CSV table of C-alpha atoms in Angstrom, one decimal:
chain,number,residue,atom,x,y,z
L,1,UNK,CA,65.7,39.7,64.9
L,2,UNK,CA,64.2,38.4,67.7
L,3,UNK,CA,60.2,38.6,66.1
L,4,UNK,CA,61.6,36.0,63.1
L,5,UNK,CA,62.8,32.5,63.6
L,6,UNK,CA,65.8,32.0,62.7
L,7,UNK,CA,64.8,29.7,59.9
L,8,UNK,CA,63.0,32.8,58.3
L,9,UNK,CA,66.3,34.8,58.8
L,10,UNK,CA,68.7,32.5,56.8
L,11,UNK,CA,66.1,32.2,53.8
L,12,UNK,CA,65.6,35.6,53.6
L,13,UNK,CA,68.7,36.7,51.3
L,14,UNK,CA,68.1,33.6,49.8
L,15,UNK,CA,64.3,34.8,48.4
L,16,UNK,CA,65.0,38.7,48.2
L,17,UNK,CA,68.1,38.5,46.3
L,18,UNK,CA,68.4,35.4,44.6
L,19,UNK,CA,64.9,34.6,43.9
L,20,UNK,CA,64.8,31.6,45.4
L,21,UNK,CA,61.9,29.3,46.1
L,22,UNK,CA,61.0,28.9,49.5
L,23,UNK,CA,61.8,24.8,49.2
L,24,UNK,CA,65.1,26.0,47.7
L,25,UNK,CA,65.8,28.5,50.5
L,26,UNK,CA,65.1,26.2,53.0
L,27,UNK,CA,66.7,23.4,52.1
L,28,UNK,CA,70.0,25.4,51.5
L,29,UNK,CA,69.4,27.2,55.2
L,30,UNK,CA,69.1,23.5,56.6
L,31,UNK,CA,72.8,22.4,55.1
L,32,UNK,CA,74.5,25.4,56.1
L,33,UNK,CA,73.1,24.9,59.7
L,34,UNK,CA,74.0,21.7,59.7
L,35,UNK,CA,77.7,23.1,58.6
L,36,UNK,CA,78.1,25.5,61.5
L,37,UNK,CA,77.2,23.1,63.6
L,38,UNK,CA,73.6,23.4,64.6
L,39,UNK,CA,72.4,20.0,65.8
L,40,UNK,CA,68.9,18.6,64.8
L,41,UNK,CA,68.8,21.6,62.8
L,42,UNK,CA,65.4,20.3,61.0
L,43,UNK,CA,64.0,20.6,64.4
L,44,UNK,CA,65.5,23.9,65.5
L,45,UNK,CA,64.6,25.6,62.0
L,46,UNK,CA,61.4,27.3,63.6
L,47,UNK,CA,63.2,28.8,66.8
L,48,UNK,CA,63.6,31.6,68.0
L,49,UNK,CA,66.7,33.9,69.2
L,50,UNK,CA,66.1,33.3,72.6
L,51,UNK,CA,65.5,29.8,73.0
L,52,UNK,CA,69.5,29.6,71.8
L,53,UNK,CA,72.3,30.3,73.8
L,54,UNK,CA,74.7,32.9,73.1
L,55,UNK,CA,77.2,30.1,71.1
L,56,UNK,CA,74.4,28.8,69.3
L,57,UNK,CA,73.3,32.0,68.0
L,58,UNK,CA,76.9,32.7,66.6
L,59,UNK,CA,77.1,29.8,64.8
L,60,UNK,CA,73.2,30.8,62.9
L,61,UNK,CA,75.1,34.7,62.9
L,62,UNK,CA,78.0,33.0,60.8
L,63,UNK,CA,75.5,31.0,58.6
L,64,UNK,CA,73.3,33.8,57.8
L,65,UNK,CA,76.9,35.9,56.4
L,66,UNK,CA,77.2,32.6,54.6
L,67,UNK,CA,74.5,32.2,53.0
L,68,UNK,CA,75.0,34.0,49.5
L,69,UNK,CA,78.3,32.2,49.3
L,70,UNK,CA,80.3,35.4,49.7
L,71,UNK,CA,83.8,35.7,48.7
L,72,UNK,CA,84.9,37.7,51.9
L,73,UNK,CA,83.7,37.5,55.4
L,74,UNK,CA,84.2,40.2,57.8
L,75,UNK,CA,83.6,39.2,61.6
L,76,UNK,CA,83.4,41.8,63.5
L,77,UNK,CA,84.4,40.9,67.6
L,78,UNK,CA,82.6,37.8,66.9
L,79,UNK,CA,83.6,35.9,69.8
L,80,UNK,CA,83.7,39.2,72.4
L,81,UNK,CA,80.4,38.2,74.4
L,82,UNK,CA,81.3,34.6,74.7
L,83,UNK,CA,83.3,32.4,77.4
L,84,UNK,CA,86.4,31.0,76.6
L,85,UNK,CA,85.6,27.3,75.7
L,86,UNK,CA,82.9,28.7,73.0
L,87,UNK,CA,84.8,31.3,71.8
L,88,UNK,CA,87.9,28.4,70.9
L,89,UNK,CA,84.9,26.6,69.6
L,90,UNK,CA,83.9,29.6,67.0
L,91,UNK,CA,87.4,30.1,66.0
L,92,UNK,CA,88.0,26.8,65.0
L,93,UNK,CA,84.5,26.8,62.9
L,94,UNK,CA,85.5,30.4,61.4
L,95,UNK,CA,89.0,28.8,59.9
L,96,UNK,CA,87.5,25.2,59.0
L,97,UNK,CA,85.0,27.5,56.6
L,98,UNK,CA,87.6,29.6,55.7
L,99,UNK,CA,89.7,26.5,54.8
L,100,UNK,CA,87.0,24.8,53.3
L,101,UNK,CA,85.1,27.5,51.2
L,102,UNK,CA,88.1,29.5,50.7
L,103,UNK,CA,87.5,32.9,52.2
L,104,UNK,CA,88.8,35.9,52.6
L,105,UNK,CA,88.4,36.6,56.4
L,106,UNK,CA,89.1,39.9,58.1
L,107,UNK,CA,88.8,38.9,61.8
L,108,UNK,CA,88.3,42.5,63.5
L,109,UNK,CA,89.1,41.8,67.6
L,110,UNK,CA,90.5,44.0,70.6
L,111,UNK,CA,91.8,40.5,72.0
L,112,UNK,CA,95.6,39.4,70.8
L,113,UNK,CA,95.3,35.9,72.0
L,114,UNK,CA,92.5,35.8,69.6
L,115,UNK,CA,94.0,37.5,66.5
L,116,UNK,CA,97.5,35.3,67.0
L,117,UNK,CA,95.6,31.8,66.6
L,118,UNK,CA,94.0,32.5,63.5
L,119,UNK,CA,95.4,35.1,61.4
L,120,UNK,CA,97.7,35.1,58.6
L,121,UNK,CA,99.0,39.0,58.7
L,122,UNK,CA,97.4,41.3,61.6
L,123,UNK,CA,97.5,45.1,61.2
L,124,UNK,CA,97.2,47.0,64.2
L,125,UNK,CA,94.7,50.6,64.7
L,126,UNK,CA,94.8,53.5,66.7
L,127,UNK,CA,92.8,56.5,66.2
L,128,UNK,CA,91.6,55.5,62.9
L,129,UNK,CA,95.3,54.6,61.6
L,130,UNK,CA,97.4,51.3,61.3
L,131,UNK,CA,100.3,51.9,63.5
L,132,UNK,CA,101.8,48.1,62.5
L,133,UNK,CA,101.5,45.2,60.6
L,134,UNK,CA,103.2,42.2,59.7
L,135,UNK,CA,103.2,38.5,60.3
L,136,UNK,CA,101.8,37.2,64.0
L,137,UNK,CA,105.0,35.6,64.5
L,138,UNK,CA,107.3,38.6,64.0
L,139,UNK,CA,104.8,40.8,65.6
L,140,UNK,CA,104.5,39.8,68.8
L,141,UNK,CA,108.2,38.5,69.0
L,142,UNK,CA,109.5,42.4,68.4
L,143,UNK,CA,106.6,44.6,68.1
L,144,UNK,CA,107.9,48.0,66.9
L,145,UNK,CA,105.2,50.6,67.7
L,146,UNK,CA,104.5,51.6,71.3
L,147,UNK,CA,100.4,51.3,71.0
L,148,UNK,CA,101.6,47.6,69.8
L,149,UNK,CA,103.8,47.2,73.0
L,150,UNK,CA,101.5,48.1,75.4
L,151,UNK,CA,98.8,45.8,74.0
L,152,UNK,CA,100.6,43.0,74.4
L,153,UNK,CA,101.7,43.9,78.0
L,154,UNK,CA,98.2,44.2,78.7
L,155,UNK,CA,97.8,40.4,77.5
L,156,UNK,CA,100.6,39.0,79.6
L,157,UNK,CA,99.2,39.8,83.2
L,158,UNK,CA,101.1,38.6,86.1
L,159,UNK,CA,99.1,37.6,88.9
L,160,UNK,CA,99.5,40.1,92.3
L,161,UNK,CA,101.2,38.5,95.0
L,162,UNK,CA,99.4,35.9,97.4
L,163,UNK,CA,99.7,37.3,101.2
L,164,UNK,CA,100.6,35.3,103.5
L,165,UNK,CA,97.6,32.9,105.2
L,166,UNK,CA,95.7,34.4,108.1
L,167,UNK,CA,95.1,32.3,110.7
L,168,UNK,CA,91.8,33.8,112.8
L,169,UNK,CA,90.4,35.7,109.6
L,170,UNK,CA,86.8,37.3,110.2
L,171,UNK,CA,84.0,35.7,108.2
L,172,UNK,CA,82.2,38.5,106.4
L,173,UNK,CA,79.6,36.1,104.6
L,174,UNK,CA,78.8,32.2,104.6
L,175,UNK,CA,76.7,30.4,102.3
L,176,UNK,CA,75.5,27.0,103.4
L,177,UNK,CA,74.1,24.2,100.8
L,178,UNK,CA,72.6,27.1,98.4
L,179,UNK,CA,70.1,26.4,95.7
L,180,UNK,CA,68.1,28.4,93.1
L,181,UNK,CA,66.2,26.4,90.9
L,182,UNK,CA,63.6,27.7,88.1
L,183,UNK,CA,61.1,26.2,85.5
L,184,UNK,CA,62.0,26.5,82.3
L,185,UNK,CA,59.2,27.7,79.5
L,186,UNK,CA,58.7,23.8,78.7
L,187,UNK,CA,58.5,23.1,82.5
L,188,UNK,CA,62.0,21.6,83.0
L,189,UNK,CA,63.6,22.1,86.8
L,190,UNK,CA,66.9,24.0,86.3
L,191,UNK,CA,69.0,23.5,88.7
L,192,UNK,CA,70.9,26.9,88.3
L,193,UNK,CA,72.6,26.7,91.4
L,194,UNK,CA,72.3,23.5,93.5
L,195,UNK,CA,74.1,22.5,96.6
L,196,UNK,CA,77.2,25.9,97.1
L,197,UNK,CA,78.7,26.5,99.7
L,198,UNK,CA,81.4,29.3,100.6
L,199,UNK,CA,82.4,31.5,103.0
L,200,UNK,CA,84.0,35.1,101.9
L,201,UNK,CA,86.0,36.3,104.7
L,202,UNK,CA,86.6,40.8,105.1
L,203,UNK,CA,88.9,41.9,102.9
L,204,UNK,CA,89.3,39.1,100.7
L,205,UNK,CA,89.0,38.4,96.9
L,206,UNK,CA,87.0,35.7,96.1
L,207,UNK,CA,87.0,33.9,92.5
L,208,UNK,CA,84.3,32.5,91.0
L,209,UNK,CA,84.8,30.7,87.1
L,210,UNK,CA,83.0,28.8,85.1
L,211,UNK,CA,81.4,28.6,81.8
L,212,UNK,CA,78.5,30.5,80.1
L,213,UNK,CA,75.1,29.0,81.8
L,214,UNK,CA,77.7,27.1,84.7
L,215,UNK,CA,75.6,28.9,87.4
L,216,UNK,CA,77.7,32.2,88.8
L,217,UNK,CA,76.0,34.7,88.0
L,218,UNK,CA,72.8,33.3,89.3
L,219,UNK,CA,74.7,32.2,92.7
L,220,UNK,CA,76.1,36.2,92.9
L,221,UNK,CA,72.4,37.6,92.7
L,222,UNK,CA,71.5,34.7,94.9
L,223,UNK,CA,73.8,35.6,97.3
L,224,UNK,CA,72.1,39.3,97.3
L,225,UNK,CA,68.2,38.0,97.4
L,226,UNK,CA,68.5,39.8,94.1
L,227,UNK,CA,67.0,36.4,92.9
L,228,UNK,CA,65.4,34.1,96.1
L,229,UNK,CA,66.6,30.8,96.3
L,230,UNK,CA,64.9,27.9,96.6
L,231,UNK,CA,66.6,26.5,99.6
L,232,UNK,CA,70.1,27.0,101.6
L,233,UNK,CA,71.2,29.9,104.2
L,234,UNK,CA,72.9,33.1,102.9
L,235,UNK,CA,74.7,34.9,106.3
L,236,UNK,CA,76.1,38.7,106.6
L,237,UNK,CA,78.1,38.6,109.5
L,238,UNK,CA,75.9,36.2,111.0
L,239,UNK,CA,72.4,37.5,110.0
L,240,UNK,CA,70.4,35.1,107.9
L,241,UNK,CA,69.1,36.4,104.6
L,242,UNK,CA,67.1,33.9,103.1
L,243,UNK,CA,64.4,34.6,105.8
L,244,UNK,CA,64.3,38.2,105.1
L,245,UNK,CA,61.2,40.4,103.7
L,246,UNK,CA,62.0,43.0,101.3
L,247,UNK,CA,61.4,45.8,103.9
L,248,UNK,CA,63.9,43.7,106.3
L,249,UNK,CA,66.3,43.5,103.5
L,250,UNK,CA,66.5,47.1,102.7
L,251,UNK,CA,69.5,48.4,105.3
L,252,UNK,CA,71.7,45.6,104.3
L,253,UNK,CA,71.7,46.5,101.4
L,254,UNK,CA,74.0,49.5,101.2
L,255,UNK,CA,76.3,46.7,103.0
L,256,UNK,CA,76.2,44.3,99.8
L,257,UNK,CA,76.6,45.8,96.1
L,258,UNK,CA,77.0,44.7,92.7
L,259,UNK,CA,78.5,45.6,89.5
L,260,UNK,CA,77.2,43.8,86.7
L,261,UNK,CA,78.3,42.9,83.4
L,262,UNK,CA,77.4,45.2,80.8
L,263,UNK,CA,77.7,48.9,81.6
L,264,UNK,CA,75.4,49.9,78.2
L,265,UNK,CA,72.5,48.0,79.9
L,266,UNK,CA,73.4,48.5,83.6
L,267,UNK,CA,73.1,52.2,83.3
L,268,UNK,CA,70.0,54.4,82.9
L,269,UNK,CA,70.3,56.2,79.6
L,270,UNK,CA,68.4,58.7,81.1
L,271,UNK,CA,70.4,59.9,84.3
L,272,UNK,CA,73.5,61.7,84.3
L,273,UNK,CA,76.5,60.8,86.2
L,274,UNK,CA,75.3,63.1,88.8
L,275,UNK,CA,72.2,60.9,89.0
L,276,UNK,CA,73.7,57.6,89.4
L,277,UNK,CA,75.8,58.7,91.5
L,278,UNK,CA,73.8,60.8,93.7
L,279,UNK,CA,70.7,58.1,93.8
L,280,UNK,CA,72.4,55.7,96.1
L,281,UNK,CA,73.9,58.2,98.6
L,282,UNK,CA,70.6,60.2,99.0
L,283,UNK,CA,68.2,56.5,99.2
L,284,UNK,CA,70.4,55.6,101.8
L,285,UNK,CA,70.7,58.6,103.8
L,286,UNK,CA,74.3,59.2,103.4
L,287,UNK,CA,74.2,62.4,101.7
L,288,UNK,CA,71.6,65.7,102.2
L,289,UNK,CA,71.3,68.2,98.9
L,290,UNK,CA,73.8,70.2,100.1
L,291,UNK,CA,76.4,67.7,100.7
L,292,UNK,CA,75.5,65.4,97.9
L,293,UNK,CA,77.5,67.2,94.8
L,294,UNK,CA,80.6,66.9,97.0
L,295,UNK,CA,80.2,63.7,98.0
L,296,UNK,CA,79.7,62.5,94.1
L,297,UNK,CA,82.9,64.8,92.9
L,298,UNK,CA,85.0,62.5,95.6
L,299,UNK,CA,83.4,59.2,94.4
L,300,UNK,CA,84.4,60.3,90.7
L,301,UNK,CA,87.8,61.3,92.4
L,302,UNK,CA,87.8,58.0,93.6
L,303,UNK,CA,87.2,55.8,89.9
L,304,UNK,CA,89.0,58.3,87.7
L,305,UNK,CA,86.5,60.4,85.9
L,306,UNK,CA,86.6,63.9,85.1
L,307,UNK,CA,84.7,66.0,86.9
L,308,UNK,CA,83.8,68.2,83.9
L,309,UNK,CA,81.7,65.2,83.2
L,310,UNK,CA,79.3,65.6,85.9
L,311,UNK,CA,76.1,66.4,83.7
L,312,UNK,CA,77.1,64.3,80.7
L,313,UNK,CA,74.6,60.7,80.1
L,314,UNK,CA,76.1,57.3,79.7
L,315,UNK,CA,75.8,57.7,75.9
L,316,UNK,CA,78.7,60.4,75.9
L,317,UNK,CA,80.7,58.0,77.2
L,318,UNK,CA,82.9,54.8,75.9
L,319,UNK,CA,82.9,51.2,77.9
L,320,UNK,CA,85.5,51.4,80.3
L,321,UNK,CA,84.5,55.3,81.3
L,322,UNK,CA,80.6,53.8,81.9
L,323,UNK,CA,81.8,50.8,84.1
L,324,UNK,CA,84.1,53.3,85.9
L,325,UNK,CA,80.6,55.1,86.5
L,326,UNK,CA,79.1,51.1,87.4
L,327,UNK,CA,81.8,50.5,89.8
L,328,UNK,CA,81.5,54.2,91.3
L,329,UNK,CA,77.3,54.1,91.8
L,330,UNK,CA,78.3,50.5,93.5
L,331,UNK,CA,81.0,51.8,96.1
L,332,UNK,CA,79.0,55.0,97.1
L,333,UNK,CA,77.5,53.4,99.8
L,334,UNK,CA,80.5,52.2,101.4
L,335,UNK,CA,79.2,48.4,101.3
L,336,UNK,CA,81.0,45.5,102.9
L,337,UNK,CA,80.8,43.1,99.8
L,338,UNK,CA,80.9,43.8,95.9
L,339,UNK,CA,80.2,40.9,94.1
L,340,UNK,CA,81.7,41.8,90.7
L,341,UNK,CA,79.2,40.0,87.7
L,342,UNK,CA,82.1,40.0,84.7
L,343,UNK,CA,83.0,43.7,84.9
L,344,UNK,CA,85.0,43.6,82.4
L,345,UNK,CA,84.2,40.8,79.9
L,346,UNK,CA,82.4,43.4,77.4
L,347,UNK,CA,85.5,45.4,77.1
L,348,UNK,CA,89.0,45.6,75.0
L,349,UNK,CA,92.1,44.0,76.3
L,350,UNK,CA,93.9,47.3,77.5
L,351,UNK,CA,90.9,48.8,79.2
L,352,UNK,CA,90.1,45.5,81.0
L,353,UNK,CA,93.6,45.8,82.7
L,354,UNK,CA,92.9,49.4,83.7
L,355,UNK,CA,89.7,48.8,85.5
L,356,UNK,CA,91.0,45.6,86.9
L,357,UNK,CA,93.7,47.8,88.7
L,358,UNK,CA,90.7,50.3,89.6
L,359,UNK,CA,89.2,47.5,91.0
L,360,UNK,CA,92.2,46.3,93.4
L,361,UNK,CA,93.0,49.6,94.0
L,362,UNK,CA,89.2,50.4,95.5
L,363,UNK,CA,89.6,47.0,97.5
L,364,UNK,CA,92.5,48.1,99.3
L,365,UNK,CA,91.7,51.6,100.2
L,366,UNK,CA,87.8,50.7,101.1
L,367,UNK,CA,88.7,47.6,102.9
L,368,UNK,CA,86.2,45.7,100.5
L,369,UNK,CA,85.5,42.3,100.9
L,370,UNK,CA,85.1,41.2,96.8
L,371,UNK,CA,83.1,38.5,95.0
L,372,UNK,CA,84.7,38.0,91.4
L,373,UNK,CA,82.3,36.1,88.5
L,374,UNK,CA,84.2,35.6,85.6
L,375,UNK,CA,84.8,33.2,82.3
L,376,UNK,CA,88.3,34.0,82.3
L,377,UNK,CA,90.8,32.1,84.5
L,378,UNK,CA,93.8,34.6,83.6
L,379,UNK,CA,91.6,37.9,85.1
L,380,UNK,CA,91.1,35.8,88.2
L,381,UNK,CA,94.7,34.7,88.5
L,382,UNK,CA,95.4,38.1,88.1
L,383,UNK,CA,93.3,39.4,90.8
C-alpha cells in the first residue's frame, strides 16, 4: 500500500489477528526484516514503498507472508519484475526460509530456469490443467507432453547468426559523452547516466544490459529528449538534438520511436486498437480519414493481430497480444530508430520468444535501425 509505511504493513496481521501489542508487533516486524535481509531495518521501519527499490520491496513482500508464521507460502511470479542478479538473490532467500522455517513452498513461475533451481517436483499447466509432473531432473531431461517441449525450447534460445562486418557502415545516430543527472528528494546528484558514448549505425541491433537502476533505460529516453540531459550531444544523421526546442523536435520524431516495458501501463485503457493505432499515423500526417482504417489493418497485418480485433480495448487483451499492439503504434510511423525499453521482461517465457521473432522480423523487412534495453544477457545474445 503505498499511503502506509511499510513498518505499519508488517504489524498489521500481527495486531488484527493476533492481538498483539503494538511493542510486540513491532519488535517481531523488526526481526523478520532483519531476516529477509533489510539492512538498518530500525531505520527503514517508517518508509515508504517508494523510497525502496523493486528488490527491496520483495524482500518486505516475503516478510509480510511471513509474518503469522504460516505453514505454506505460495509465491506467486515473485521474482518476474526483477533483473537477473536480484531475482538469484530472492531465490536463494525464498529456500534459506524454506530450509530454515520449514515451509511448504509452491513457487508459481512462467520461467523454467527459475522453477529447475529451486523446486523439488514441478507440475506443469495449460488451460487450467496439469499436462506433467515429476522430478526437475527427469523433467527436463525427457519431457513427455508437447506444451512441456516447447517450453523448454523456448528457454534454450540460440543466438541468430552474426553477419559478416561492414566496412563503410552508415551512422544512423551518435551519442558523444552523454549525461543526465537528477536530484534526488533528499538532494543527492544522481548520476543516472554520466559520460556514454555510442554510435548505432542503419540497420543494426544494438544491445544495451545492465542491472535494475544501472542507467539504460534513462540513457534510451535520453537518447529521444524524452528526458533532457544535463550535458553531451545526441546526433540523427548528423542533426544535433540536445539543442532542440520542443516545436523543433516534433518532425524527428516520427523518425525515432519507442516501445516501453510494460504494455498494461504503456497503453491507454481508454483507446481501442483502432486508436492507438490510428493516433500516430494521423499526428504525423501519414494517413487522411479515409485512408487511415487501411493503413491500421496493414500495421495489425504487420504484428499479427486479428483484425476482428479492431474495436476491442487493451483490457480484452493478454500481454504478448498488448505489446504486439506497443510495438505496432511504435512502427506506424515508419521511424528510423526503435529503442526497445525491455519489451518483453513482463511476459512468460514462450511469448517472450514470439515477440522477439516479431521483433527481428519487423527489423528486417522495415530496415530498422534497433536500440535493445534489457536485464537479460540470453534475449540480447539472442537478438
Amino acid at each position: 500500500n503505498p499511503y502506509l509505511t511499510l513498518g505499519e504493513q508488517l504489524m498489521e496481521p500481527l495486531l488484527y489477528h493476533r492481538n498483539a501489542t503494538r511493542r510486540a508487533a513491532r519488535s517481531r516486524a523488526l526481526a523478520l526484516l532483519d531476516e529477509v535481509g533489510i539492512v538498518d531495518s530500525a531505520r527503514r521501519f517508517d518508509a515508504y514503498p517508494h523510497e525502496f527499490s523493486g528488490g527491496m520491496r520483495q524482500r518486505v513482500m516475503i516478510a509480510m507472508a511471513l509474518i503469522a508464521e504460516p505453514k505454506l507460502l505460495i509465491a506467486d511470479e515473485p521474482t518476474t519484475a526483477l533483473d537477473v542478479t536480484i531475482q538469484a538473490q530472492i531465490l536463494r532467500l525464498i529456500a534459506q526460509l524454506q530450509a530454515r522455517r520449514k515451509l511448504a513452498v509452491i513457487l508459481v513461475s512462467h520461467d523454467l530456469a527459475v522453477v529447475a533451481d529451486i523446486a523439488d517436483d514441478i507440475l506443469v499447466m495449460k488451460d487450467g490443467a496439469v499436462v506433467e509432473s515429476g522430478a526437475p531432473q527427469t523433467l527436463f531431461a525427457h519431457p513427455q507432453h508437447p506444451y512441456t517441449q516447447k517450453l523448454l525450447a523456448a528457454s534454450r534460445r540460440s543466438p541468430k547468426s552474426t553477419p559478416a562486418a561492414q566496412p563503410q557502415r552508415e551512422t544512423l545516430i551518435e551519442v558523444s559523452a552523454l549525461c543526465t543527472w537528477f536530484r534526488s528528494s533528499d538532494q543527492r546528484l544522481v548520476k543516472a547516466v554520466d559520460d556514454v558514448s555510442l554510435t548505432l549505425y542503419r540497420n543494426e541491433i544494438l544491445g544495451v544490459v545492465g542491472e535494475s537502476g544501472s542507467g539504460k533505460s534513462t540513457l534510451g529516453r535520453s537518447m529521444l529528449q524524452l528526458v533532457r540531459p544535463t550535458s553531451g550531444s545526441v546526433r540523427l544523421r548528423g542533426q544535433e538534438l540536445t539543442t532542440l526546442g520542443a516545436r523543433a523536435l516534433r518532425p524527428l520524431r516520427r523518425q525515432m520511436q519507442m516501445i516501453f516495458q510494460d504494455p498494461y501501463a504503456s497503453l491507454n485503457p481508454r483507446m481501442s486498437v483502432f486508436d492507438a493505432l490510428a493516433e500516430p499515423l494521423l499526428y504525423h500526417g501519414l494517413a487522411t480519414r479515409k485512408t487511415v482504417t487501411a493503413q491500421v489493418l496493414a500495421l495489425m497485418d504487420d504484428v499479427g493481430l486479428a483484425h476482428n480485433s479492431i474495436r476491442k480495448y487493451p483490457h480484452e487483451f493478454s500481454g504478448g497480444q498488448r505489446q504486439r499492439i506497443a510495438i505496432g503504434r511504435a512502427i506506424a510511423t515508419k521511424p528510423q530508430v526503435v529503442i526497445a525499453d525491455e519489451p518483453v521482461s513482463a511476459l512468460d517465457v514462450t511469448i517472450q520468444a514470439q515477440i522477439l521473432d516479431l521483433i527481428l522480423e519487423l527489423v528486417a523487412r522495415h530496415n530498422l535501425s534497433l536500440v535493445f534495453i534489457s536485464h537479460d544477457l540470453s534475449i540480447v545474445r539472442y537478438l
